[in-house]
Amino acid sequence: MAEKNKKAWGGRFREPLAKTAEEFSSSIAYDSRLFKQDIVGSIAYARALIKAQVLSAAEAKKIIKALEEIMRGMASGRIALKSEFEDVHMNIETLLIAKIGETGKKLHAGRSRNDQVVTDVRMYVKYEVTEIVMLIKKLQTVLVDLADKHIKVIMPGYTHLQRAQPVLLSHHLMAYYEMFSRDKEKFLAAGREADVLVLGSGALAGAGFDIDREALAKELGFSRVSRNSLDAVSDRDFIVSFAAAASLLMTHISRLSEELVIWSTYEFNFVEISDRYTTGSSIMPQKKNPDVAELCRGKAGRVFGDLMRILTILKGLPLAYNRDLQEDKEALFDVIDTVKSVLSIYGEMLAATKFNAEVMTAAARKGYLTATDLAYYLVRRGVPFREAHAIVGQIVAYCEESNMQLEYLSLTQLKQFSPVFTYDVTRVLSAESSIANRDIPGGTAASRVKEAIKRARKDLASDKA
Ligand code: ARG
C-alpha cells in the first residue's frame, strides 16, 4: 500500500493533511521554546522505559545520547525546527529517528503528546516562577532602599485623591513592598500547583506500560504525581493561577505607575522621572512624557487579556485532551514575557526617579491634614468623637473662609469653637506630630516604618520569599 500520509500518526489516513491545515495547526513557532524541557522529559522517560522493559539499557543509552546531541544542536542554533512537524514534540522525535533510526521509534511507547506537552509546560512554569520571584525581590529591594533614603520625607496621604492625613513617603513606598510580597506568595503557590508529574498518564487513560512514576517524578524534580490521568492531561488550572498571580502583580504595577504619572505632572510635581525613562514629543518641544510608566500601566491590560484567554479556552472543554489546549501556550508565554520585561525595567526607573521632598512636605502642610488630630485632641479631653468631628469641621470652614491653615490658629480663635482647647493644642497641629502619633503596628510613625524596613530587609535576605 502506498504511503499517502507521511505524518508520524499518518497510518490510517488515505490523504495527506492539507497544507493550509498543516500551517493552521502548527504550534512550532511558539512551542519551540519548550525544547529543553521536552528533551529532559524524554531522557527521563527513556530511563523509565528500561524499568518497564520496553527498552534495553543499550537502546535507552543510544536514545539519551542522541537527545543530548539534539539539545546541544538546538541550544546553539545549529538545528532548526520545521513547521511541517507540527510541534516541538514531533520535531524532536523526528530528529531523533533521523539520527538513530529504529531505536528512536521506540521512545513514544506508553506516552502521548497529551501527557508530554503538559509535563513540559509544568517544568517551564516552575522555572519561570523562580525567575519572576527573583525579579520581584529586586524591585522590592529598590523600594526598600528608597524608603530608607527618604525616611524623613513627609507627604500628604490621600483618600479619594483628596489630601487626607500626613504620612511618610517611606510608608507610601512600603505599601507597594507589601503588595509585591503578596504577589510573590501567589507566584510561589502557582509554582507549587505546577509541581505535579503528569507523564505516565498516557493519552488519557494512563500509560499502558509499567512506568515507575514516582521515580520519574524524582528525576524530573516534581514533588507529586498526578492522581487521575483524565484530569492530568486536561488540567491547565496551574496556568490560570500563574496568570492570575501575574494579573494581580500587574495591577499593583499599574497603580504605582498611575501614581508616578500623576506625581510627575506639573500640577503635582512630587517626582521627576529621569530623562532616561521618559520621552519627548514630536511636536511640543517642552514635553517630557512618562512613557515607560504608562506602558507598564497599559501592559496590565495585556496580561488580564491573557488570563481571560486561558479561562475562556478551558471553560467549554469536555474531558480529556482537546486541541484547544494548544492555545494556552501563547497566552502563557505572553504573560511571562510581559511580566519579566516590566519587572526588569521598573526597578531601574524607580531608582532613577527624583522625589521632590520639599514639594511633598509643603503639600502635606496645606489642606487641613491634621484636622483629625485636632478632633482626637478633643476626644482625649472627653469630647465624644462625633461632637469633636463637628467642632473641627466648623474650624476648617472658618479657616477656609479666612484663608488660613490650622497650624496658624491662635488659642483664642480655637477657644471660640470649644472651651476644651488649651495652650498644648499647638502640639497636635503639625504634620510631624500627626505622623509621630501613628505609633502603632502598621502605622506611619517613623519608628514603625523603620521597623517595617528592617523586617523587609531581613525577608529579602532570607531564602524564603
Ligand atoms: N501541540 C499540542 C499542544 O500544544 C501537543 C499535543 C497534541 N496532541 C494531540 N493529540 N494532537 O497541545
mmCIF file of N, CA and C in Angstrom, residues 36-148:
data_model
loop_
_atom_site.group_PDB
_atom_site.id
_atom_site.type_symbol
_atom_site.label_atom_id
_atom_site.label_comp_id
_atom_site.label_asym_id
_atom_site.label_seq_id
_atom_site.Cartn_x
_atom_site.Cartn_y
_atom_site.Cartn_z
ATOM 1 N N LYS A 36 14.011 22.447 25.667
ATOM 2 C CA LYS A 36 14.853 21.877 26.739
ATOM 3 C C LYS A 36 14.033 20.967 27.645
ATOM 4 N N GLN A 37 12.889 21.477 28.073
ATOM 5 C CA GLN A 37 12.017 20.682 28.944
ATOM 6 C C GLN A 37 11.586 19.408 28.221
ATOM 7 N N ASP A 38 11.317 19.532 26.934
ATOM 8 C CA ASP A 38 10.858 18.371 26.188
ATOM 9 C C ASP A 38 11.936 17.290 26.145
ATOM 10 N N ILE A 39 13.167 17.727 25.931
ATOM 11 C CA ILE A 39 14.264 16.746 25.836
ATOM 12 C C ILE A 39 14.579 16.161 27.209
ATOM 13 N N VAL A 40 14.600 17.001 28.210
ATOM 14 C CA VAL A 40 14.844 16.495 29.575
ATOM 15 C C VAL A 40 13.767 15.464 29.945
ATOM 16 N N GLY A 41 12.524 15.776 29.592
ATOM 17 C CA GLY A 41 11.422 14.851 29.869
ATOM 18 C C GLY A 41 11.596 13.545 29.120
ATOM 19 N N SER A 42 12.035 13.630 27.876
ATOM 20 C CA SER A 42 12.217 12.417 27.072
ATOM 21 C C SER A 42 13.365 11.554 27.598
ATOM 22 N N ILE A 43 14.405 12.213 28.064
ATOM 23 C CA ILE A 43 15.546 11.454 28.615
ATOM 24 C C ILE A 43 15.086 10.666 29.854
ATOM 25 N N ALA A 44 14.357 11.329 30.716
ATOM 26 C CA ALA A 44 13.858 10.639 31.910
ATOM 27 C C ALA A 44 12.906 9.514 31.518
ATOM 28 N N TYR A 45 12.106 9.787 30.497
ATOM 29 C CA TYR A 45 11.142 8.776 30.064
ATOM 30 C C TYR A 45 11.844 7.554 29.470
ATOM 31 N N ALA A 46 12.935 7.794 28.756
ATOM 32 C CA ALA A 46 13.709 6.666 28.194
ATOM 33 C C ALA A 46 14.209 5.771 29.329
ATOM 34 N N ARG A 47 14.646 6.389 30.410
ATOM 35 C CA ARG A 47 15.115 5.598 31.562
ATOM 36 C C ARG A 47 13.959 4.799 32.163
ATOM 37 N N ALA A 48 12.798 5.455 32.246
ATOM 38 C CA ALA A 48 11.632 4.759 32.814
ATOM 39 C C ALA A 48 11.255 3.556 31.945
ATOM 40 N N LEU A 49 11.512 3.676 30.639
ATOM 41 C CA LEU A 49 11.156 2.570 29.735
ATOM 42 C C LEU A 49 12.084 1.352 29.896
ATOM 43 N N ILE A 50 13.240 1.562 30.476
ATOM 44 C CA ILE A 50 14.106 0.395 30.760
ATOM 45 C C ILE A 50 13.432 -0.431 31.845
ATOM 46 N N LYS A 51 13.076 0.263 32.925
ATOM 47 C CA LYS A 51 12.405 -0.421 34.034
ATOM 48 C C LYS A 51 11.121 -1.105 33.566
ATOM 49 N N ALA A 52 10.447 -0.457 32.623
ATOM 50 C CA ALA A 52 9.175 -1.006 32.127
ATOM 51 C C ALA A 52 9.406 -2.105 31.093
ATOM 52 N N GLN A 53 10.668 -2.382 30.839
ATOM 53 C CA GLN A 53 11.081 -3.428 29.896
ATOM 54 C C GLN A 53 10.611 -3.198 28.462
ATOM 55 N N VAL A 54 10.546 -1.930 28.111
ATOM 56 C CA VAL A 54 10.234 -1.587 26.716
ATOM 57 C C VAL A 54 11.540 -1.335 25.960
ATOM 58 N N LEU A 55 12.498 -0.769 26.670
ATOM 59 C CA LEU A 55 13.812 -0.505 26.074
ATOM 60 C C LEU A 55 14.881 -1.310 26.819
ATOM 61 N N SER A 56 15.886 -1.752 26.069
ATOM 62 C CA SER A 56 17.051 -2.335 26.754
ATOM 63 C C SER A 56 17.908 -1.168 27.219
ATOM 64 N N ALA A 57 18.802 -1.458 28.152
ATOM 65 C CA ALA A 57 19.665 -0.385 28.662
ATOM 66 C C ALA A 57 20.470 0.226 27.519
ATOM 67 N N ALA A 58 20.891 -0.612 26.583
ATOM 68 C CA ALA A 58 21.708 -0.117 25.461
ATOM 69 C C ALA A 58 20.887 0.802 24.558
ATOM 70 N N GLU A 59 19.640 0.418 24.340
ATOM 71 C CA GLU A 59 18.772 1.258 23.486
ATOM 72 C C GLU A 59 18.524 2.617 24.142
ATOM 73 N N ALA A 60 18.243 2.559 25.437
ATOM 74 C CA ALA A 60 17.981 3.808 26.161
ATOM 75 C C ALA A 60 19.215 4.707 26.096
ATOM 76 N N LYS A 61 20.350 4.108 26.246
ATOM 77 C CA LYS A 61 21.603 4.871 26.218
ATOM 78 C C LYS A 61 21.770 5.587 24.867
ATOM 79 N N LYS A 62 21.478 4.836 23.825
ATOM 80 C CA LYS A 62 21.582 5.383 22.468
ATOM 81 C C LYS A 62 20.620 6.571 22.291
ATOM 82 N N ILE A 63 19.415 6.377 22.785
ATOM 83 C CA ILE A 63 18.396 7.434 22.678
ATOM 84 C C ILE A 63 18.846 8.675 23.451
ATOM 85 N N ILE A 64 19.310 8.437 24.661
ATOM 86 C CA ILE A 64 19.693 9.566 25.519
ATOM 87 C C ILE A 64 20.853 10.351 24.900
ATOM 88 N N LYS A 65 21.811 9.612 24.379
ATOM 89 C CA LYS A 65 22.965 10.281 23.759
ATOM 90 C C LYS A 65 22.496 11.146 22.574
ATOM 91 N N ALA A 66 21.634 10.581 21.773
ATOM 92 C CA ALA A 66 21.137 11.334 20.607
ATOM 93 C C ALA A 66 20.333 12.564 21.054
ATOM 94 N N LEU A 67 19.536 12.382 22.082
ATOM 95 C CA LEU A 67 18.733 13.509 22.571
ATOM 96 C C LEU A 67 19.640 14.629 23.103
ATOM 97 N N GLU A 68 20.701 14.209 23.762
ATOM 98 C CA GLU A 68 21.640 15.227 24.281
ATOM 99 C C GLU A 68 22.298 15.996 23.135
ATOM 100 N N GLU A 69 22.590 15.277 22.080
ATOM 101 C CA GLU A 69 23.171 15.960 20.900
ATOM 102 C C GLU A 69 22.173 16.935 20.289
ATOM 103 N N ILE A 70 20.935 16.491 20.224
ATOM 104 C CA ILE A 70 19.885 17.370 19.668
ATOM 105 C C ILE A 70 19.753 18.619 20.548
ATOM 106 N N MET A 71 19.799 18.401 21.844
ATOM 107 C CA MET A 71 19.707 19.526 22.783
ATOM 108 C C MET A 71 20.819 20.537 22.498
ATOM 109 N N ARG A 72 22.032 20.041 22.352
ATOM 110 C CA ARG A 72 23.161 20.951 22.078
ATOM 111 C C ARG A 72 22.972 21.661 20.742
ATOM 112 N N GLY A 73 22.541 20.902 19.750
ATOM 113 C CA GLY A 73 22.326 21.458 18.415
ATOM 114 C C GLY A 73 21.285 22.565 18.432
ATOM 115 N N MET A 74 20.252 22.333 19.217
ATOM 116 C CA MET A 74 19.184 23.338 19.271
ATOM 117 C C MET A 74 19.613 24.551 20.083
ATOM 118 N N ALA A 75 20.313 24.280 21.174
ATOM 119 C CA ALA A 75 20.745 25.388 22.035
ATOM 120 C C ALA A 75 21.685 26.318 21.267
ATOM 121 N N SER A 76 22.504 25.731 20.408
ATOM 122 C CA SER A 76 23.465 26.569 19.673
ATOM 123 C C SER A 76 22.864 27.136 18.391
ATOM 124 N N GLY A 77 21.662 26.720 18.073
ATOM 125 C CA GLY A 77 21.001 27.251 16.880
ATOM 126 C C GLY A 77 21.381 26.498 15.610
ATOM 127 N N ARG A 78 22.176 25.444 15.752
ATOM 128 C CA ARG A 78 22.574 24.671 14.577
ATOM 129 C C ARG A 78 21.391 23.897 13.997
ATOM 130 N N ILE A 79 20.510 23.441 14.893
ATOM 131 C CA ILE A 79 19.341 22.689 14.419
ATOM 132 C C ILE A 79 18.121 23.599 14.458
ATOM 133 N N ALA A 80 17.446 23.689 13.345
ATOM 134 C CA ALA A 80 16.221 24.496 13.305
ATOM 135 C C ALA A 80 15.019 23.564 13.223
ATOM 136 N N LEU A 81 13.920 23.995 13.833
ATOM 137 C CA LEU A 81 12.717 23.154 13.818
ATOM 138 C C LEU A 81 11.853 23.503 12.608
ATOM 139 N N LYS A 82 11.069 22.536 12.172
ATOM 140 C CA LYS A 82 10.286 22.745 10.942
ATOM 141 C C LYS A 82 8.792 22.691 11.223
ATOM 142 N N SER A 83 8.060 23.581 10.574
ATOM 143 C CA SER A 83 6.624 23.665 10.863
ATOM 144 C C SER A 83 5.869 22.449 10.332
ATOM 145 N N GLU A 84 6.445 21.755 9.339
ATOM 146 C CA GLU A 84 5.750 20.566 8.825
ATOM 147 C C GLU A 84 5.670 19.467 9.895
ATOM 148 N N PHE A 85 6.477 19.577 10.928
ATOM 149 C CA PHE A 85 6.387 18.581 12.000
ATOM 150 C C PHE A 85 5.536 19.075 13.175
ATOM 151 N N GLU A 86 4.638 19.946 12.887
ATOM 152 C CA GLU A 86 3.596 20.356 13.826
ATOM 153 C C GLU A 86 4.054 21.092 15.073
ATOM 154 N N ASP A 87 4.724 20.354 15.941
ATOM 155 C CA ASP A 87 5.061 20.975 17.223
ATOM 156 C C ASP A 87 6.446 20.544 17.683
ATOM 157 N N VAL A 88 6.834 21.042 18.811
ATOM 158 C CA VAL A 88 8.183 20.772 19.311
ATOM 159 C C VAL A 88 8.399 19.285 19.579
ATOM 160 N N HIS A 89 7.344 18.621 20.017
ATOM 161 C CA HIS A 89 7.485 17.194 20.360
ATOM 162 C C HIS A 89 7.755 16.351 19.114
ATOM 163 N N MET A 90 6.972 16.587 18.065
ATOM 164 C CA MET A 90 7.150 15.821 16.834
ATOM 165 C C MET A 90 8.476 16.158 16.172
ATOM 166 N N ASN A 91 8.867 17.412 16.269
ATOM 167 C CA ASN A 91 10.153 17.814 15.695
ATOM 168 C C ASN A 91 11.299 17.053 16.334
ATOM 169 N N ILE A 92 11.278 17.010 17.646
ATOM 170 C CA ILE A 92 12.394 16.359 18.339
ATOM 171 C C ILE A 92 12.373 14.853 18.083
ATOM 172 N N GLU A 93 11.188 14.272 18.081
ATOM 173 C CA GLU A 93 11.096 12.837 17.809
ATOM 174 C C GLU A 93 11.584 12.540 16.381
ATOM 175 N N THR A 94 11.224 13.396 15.451
ATOM 176 C CA THR A 94 11.654 13.212 14.060
ATOM 177 C C THR A 94 13.180 13.313 13.953
ATOM 178 N N LEU A 95 13.734 14.278 14.644
ATOM 179 C CA LEU A 95 15.193 14.428 14.641
ATOM 180 C C LEU A 95 15.867 13.188 15.233
ATOM 181 N N LEU A 96 15.255 12.691 16.301
ATOM 182 C CA LEU A 96 15.810 11.511 16.983
ATOM 183 C C LEU A 96 15.821 10.308 16.038
ATOM 184 N N ILE A 97 14.701 10.120 15.360
ATOM 185 C CA ILE A 97 14.598 8.973 14.458
ATOM 186 C C ILE A 97 15.555 9.138 13.272
ATOM 187 N N ALA A 98 15.701 10.364 12.800
ATOM 188 C CA ALA A 98 16.634 10.611 11.692
ATOM 189 C C ALA A 98 18.063 10.280 12.125
ATOM 190 N N LYS A 99 18.332 10.476 13.402
ATOM 191 C CA LYS A 99 19.687 10.245 13.925
ATOM 192 C C LYS A 99 19.985 8.772 14.162
ATOM 193 N N ILE A 100 19.051 8.059 14.805
ATOM 194 C CA ILE A 100 19.368 6.687 15.226
ATOM 195 C C ILE A 100 18.404 5.636 14.689
ATOM 196 N N GLY A 101 17.487 6.041 13.819
ATOM 197 C CA GLY A 101 16.627 5.059 13.140
ATOM 198 C C GLY A 101 15.671 4.334 14.070
ATOM 199 N N GLU A 102 15.539 3.033 13.853
ATOM 200 C CA GLU A 102 14.557 2.166 14.527
ATOM 201 C C GLU A 102 14.451 2.388 16.031
ATOM 202 N N THR A 103 15.591 2.478 16.690
ATOM 203 C CA THR A 103 15.575 2.607 18.157
ATOM 204 C C THR A 103 14.814 3.857 18.577
ATOM 205 N N GLY A 104 15.002 4.922 17.792
ATOM 206 C CA GLY A 104 14.331 6.187 18.107
ATOM 207 C C GLY A 104 12.817 6.047 18.071
ATOM 208 N N LYS A 105 12.341 5.107 17.267
ATOM 209 C CA LYS A 105 10.896 4.919 17.120
ATOM 210 C C LYS A 105 10.266 4.273 18.356
ATOM 211 N N LYS A 106 11.132 3.789 19.262
ATOM 212 C CA LYS A 106 10.605 3.068 20.438
ATOM 213 C C LYS A 106 10.238 3.994 21.599
ATOM 214 N N LEU A 107 10.741 5.234 21.543
ATOM 215 C CA LEU A 107 10.634 6.110 22.713
ATOM 216 C C LEU A 107 9.203 6.476 23.103
ATOM 217 N N HIS A 108 8.328 6.556 22.137
ATOM 218 C CA HIS A 108 6.997 7.104 22.424
ATOM 219 C C HIS A 108 6.023 6.061 23.005
ATOM 220 N N ALA A 109 6.524 4.828 23.262
ATOM 221 C CA ALA A 109 5.647 3.780 23.791
ATOM 222 C C ALA A 109 5.076 4.183 25.150
ATOM 223 N N GLY A 110 3.761 4.140 25.250
ATOM 224 C CA GLY A 110 3.106 4.432 26.539
ATOM 225 C C GLY A 110 2.911 5.916 26.778
ATOM 226 N N ARG A 111 3.528 6.723 25.965
ATOM 227 C CA ARG A 111 3.459 8.170 26.145
ATOM 228 C C ARG A 111 2.572 8.768 25.053
ATOM 229 N N SER A 112 2.104 9.944 25.310
ATOM 230 C CA SER A 112 1.303 10.662 24.319
ATOM 231 C C SER A 112 1.778 12.098 24.361
ATOM 232 N N ARG A 113 1.535 12.828 23.288
ATOM 233 C CA ARG A 113 1.872 14.247 23.371
ATOM 234 C C ARG A 113 0.995 14.933 24.428
ATOM 235 N N ASN A 114 -0.112 14.283 24.737
ATOM 236 C CA ASN A 114 -1.010 14.899 25.720
ATOM 237 C C ASN A 114 -0.389 14.954 27.113
ATOM 238 N N ASP A 115 0.264 13.883 27.519
ATOM 239 C CA ASP A 115 0.928 13.959 28.834
ATOM 240 C C ASP A 115 2.312 14.601 28.707
ATOM 241 N N GLN A 116 2.857 14.540 27.493
ATOM 242 C CA GLN A 116 4.184 15.124 27.257
ATOM 243 C C GLN A 116 4.137 16.659 27.310
ATOM 244 N N VAL A 117 3.169 17.237 26.624
ATOM 245 C CA VAL A 117 3.166 18.698 26.499
ATOM 246 C C VAL A 117 2.963 19.370 27.859
ATOM 247 N N VAL A 118 2.071 18.816 28.641
ATOM 248 C CA VAL A 118 1.788 19.478 29.913
ATOM 249 C C VAL A 118 2.918 19.225 30.923
ATOM 250 N N THR A 119 3.625 18.133 30.738
ATOM 251 C CA THR A 119 4.817 17.902 31.565
ATOM 252 C C THR A 119 5.848 18.996 31.259
ATOM 253 N N ASP A 120 6.036 19.259 29.978
ATOM 254 C CA ASP A 120 6.975 20.316 29.572
ATOM 255 C C ASP A 120 6.558 21.668 30.164
ATOM 256 N N VAL A 121 5.283 21.982 29.998
ATOM 257 C CA VAL A 121 4.806 23.300 30.433
ATOM 258 C C VAL A 121 4.928 23.445 31.955
ATOM 259 N N ARG A 122 4.649 22.370 32.669
ATOM 260 C CA ARG A 122 4.775 22.439 34.138
ATOM 261 C C ARG A 122 6.227 22.722 34.538
ATOM 262 N N MET A 123 7.152 22.050 33.876
ATOM 263 C CA MET A 123 8.572 22.305 34.195
ATOM 264 C C MET A 123 8.915 23.760 33.889
ATOM 265 N N TYR A 124 8.403 24.218 32.760
ATOM 266 C CA TYR A 124 8.685 25.587 32.317
ATOM 267 C C TYR A 124 8.143 26.610 33.313
ATOM 268 N N VAL A 125 6.913 26.390 33.738
ATOM 269 C CA VAL A 125 6.286 27.328 34.682
ATOM 270 C C VAL A 125 7.041 27.333 36.016
ATOM 271 N N LYS A 126 7.427 26.156 36.468
ATOM 272 C CA LYS A 126 8.170 26.089 37.741
ATOM 273 C C LYS A 126 9.443 26.931 37.657
ATOM 274 N N TYR A 127 10.131 26.808 36.530
ATOM 275 C CA TYR A 127 11.369 27.576 36.358
ATOM 276 C C TYR A 127 11.075 29.077 36.322
ATOM 277 N N GLU A 128 10.074 29.441 35.556
ATOM 278 C CA GLU A 128 9.761 30.870 35.411
ATOM 279 C C GLU A 128 9.283 31.483 36.728
ATOM 280 N N VAL A 129 8.650 30.698 37.561
ATOM 281 C CA VAL A 129 8.235 31.208 38.879
ATOM 282 C C VAL A 129 9.472 31.651 39.672
ATOM 283 N N THR A 130 10.514 30.860 39.638
ATOM 284 C CA THR A 130 11.713 31.246 40.399
ATOM 285 C C THR A 130 12.335 32.512 39.799
ATOM 286 N N GLU A 131 12.314 32.613 38.482
ATOM 287 C CA GLU A 131 12.853 33.818 37.820
ATOM 288 C C GLU A 131 12.060 35.061 38.220
ATOM 289 N N ILE A 132 10.749 34.926 38.155
ATOM 290 C CA ILE A 132 9.882 36.085 38.422
ATOM 291 C C ILE A 132 9.978 36.490 39.889
ATOM 292 N N VAL A 133 10.017 35.516 40.761
ATOM 293 C CA VAL A 133 10.135 35.833 42.193
ATOM 294 C C VAL A 133 11.445 36.593 42.443
ATOM 295 N N MET A 134 12.491 36.181 41.757
ATOM 296 C CA MET A 134 13.772 36.883 41.908
ATOM 297 C C MET A 134 13.652 38.343 41.426
ATOM 298 N N LEU A 135 12.977 38.525 40.316
ATOM 299 C CA LEU A 135 12.797 39.893 39.785
ATOM 300 C C LEU A 135 11.921 40.745 40.708
ATOM 301 N N ILE A 136 10.912 40.123 41.296
ATOM 302 C CA ILE A 136 10.067 40.876 42.237
ATOM 303 C C ILE A 136 10.917 41.304 43.436
ATOM 304 N N LYS A 137 11.750 40.390 43.898
ATOM 305 C CA LYS A 137 12.611 40.721 45.044
ATOM 306 C C LYS A 137 13.534 41.894 44.723
ATOM 307 N N LYS A 138 14.033 41.923 43.516
ATOM 308 C CA LYS A 138 14.906 43.032 43.097
ATOM 309 C C LYS A 138 14.150 44.350 43.157
ATOM 310 N N LEU A 139 12.945 44.330 42.646
ATOM 311 C CA LEU A 139 12.121 45.547 42.654
ATOM 312 C C LEU A 139 11.815 45.955 44.094
ATOM 313 N N GLN A 140 11.538 44.971 44.925
ATOM 314 C CA GLN A 140 11.263 45.281 46.335
ATOM 315 C C GLN A 140 12.489 45.905 47.008
ATOM 316 N N THR A 141 13.660 45.433 46.619
ATOM 317 C CA THR A 141 14.889 45.987 47.197
ATOM 318 C C THR A 141 15.002 47.470 46.848
ATOM 319 N N VAL A 142 14.659 47.817 45.623
ATOM 320 C CA VAL A 142 14.692 49.229 45.220
ATOM 321 C C VAL A 142 13.722 50.032 46.089
ATOM 322 N N LEU A 143 12.542 49.488 46.305
ATOM 323 C CA LEU A 143 11.546 50.198 47.119
ATOM 324 C C LEU A 143 12.050 50.405 48.547
ATOM 325 N N VAL A 144 12.643 49.361 49.107
ATOM 326 C CA VAL A 144 13.147 49.462 50.484
ATOM 327 C C VAL A 144 14.299 50.468 50.554
ATOM 328 N N ASP A 145 15.165 50.453 49.560
ATOM 329 C CA ASP A 145 16.276 51.421 49.528
ATOM 330 C C ASP A 145 15.731 52.845 49.472
ATOM 331 N N LEU A 146 14.724 53.055 48.646
ATOM 332 C CA LEU A 146 14.135 54.391 48.542
ATOM 333 C C LEU A 146 13.460 54.785 49.849
ATOM 334 N N ALA A 147 12.782 53.836 50.465
ATOM 335 C CA ALA A 147 12.101 54.117 51.740
ATOM 336 C C ALA A 147 13.132 54.519 52.794
ATOM 337 N N ASP A 148 14.237 53.818 52.786
ATOM 338 C CA ASP A 148 15.320 54.095 53.725
ATOM 339 C C ASP A 148 15.866 55.514 53.508
#
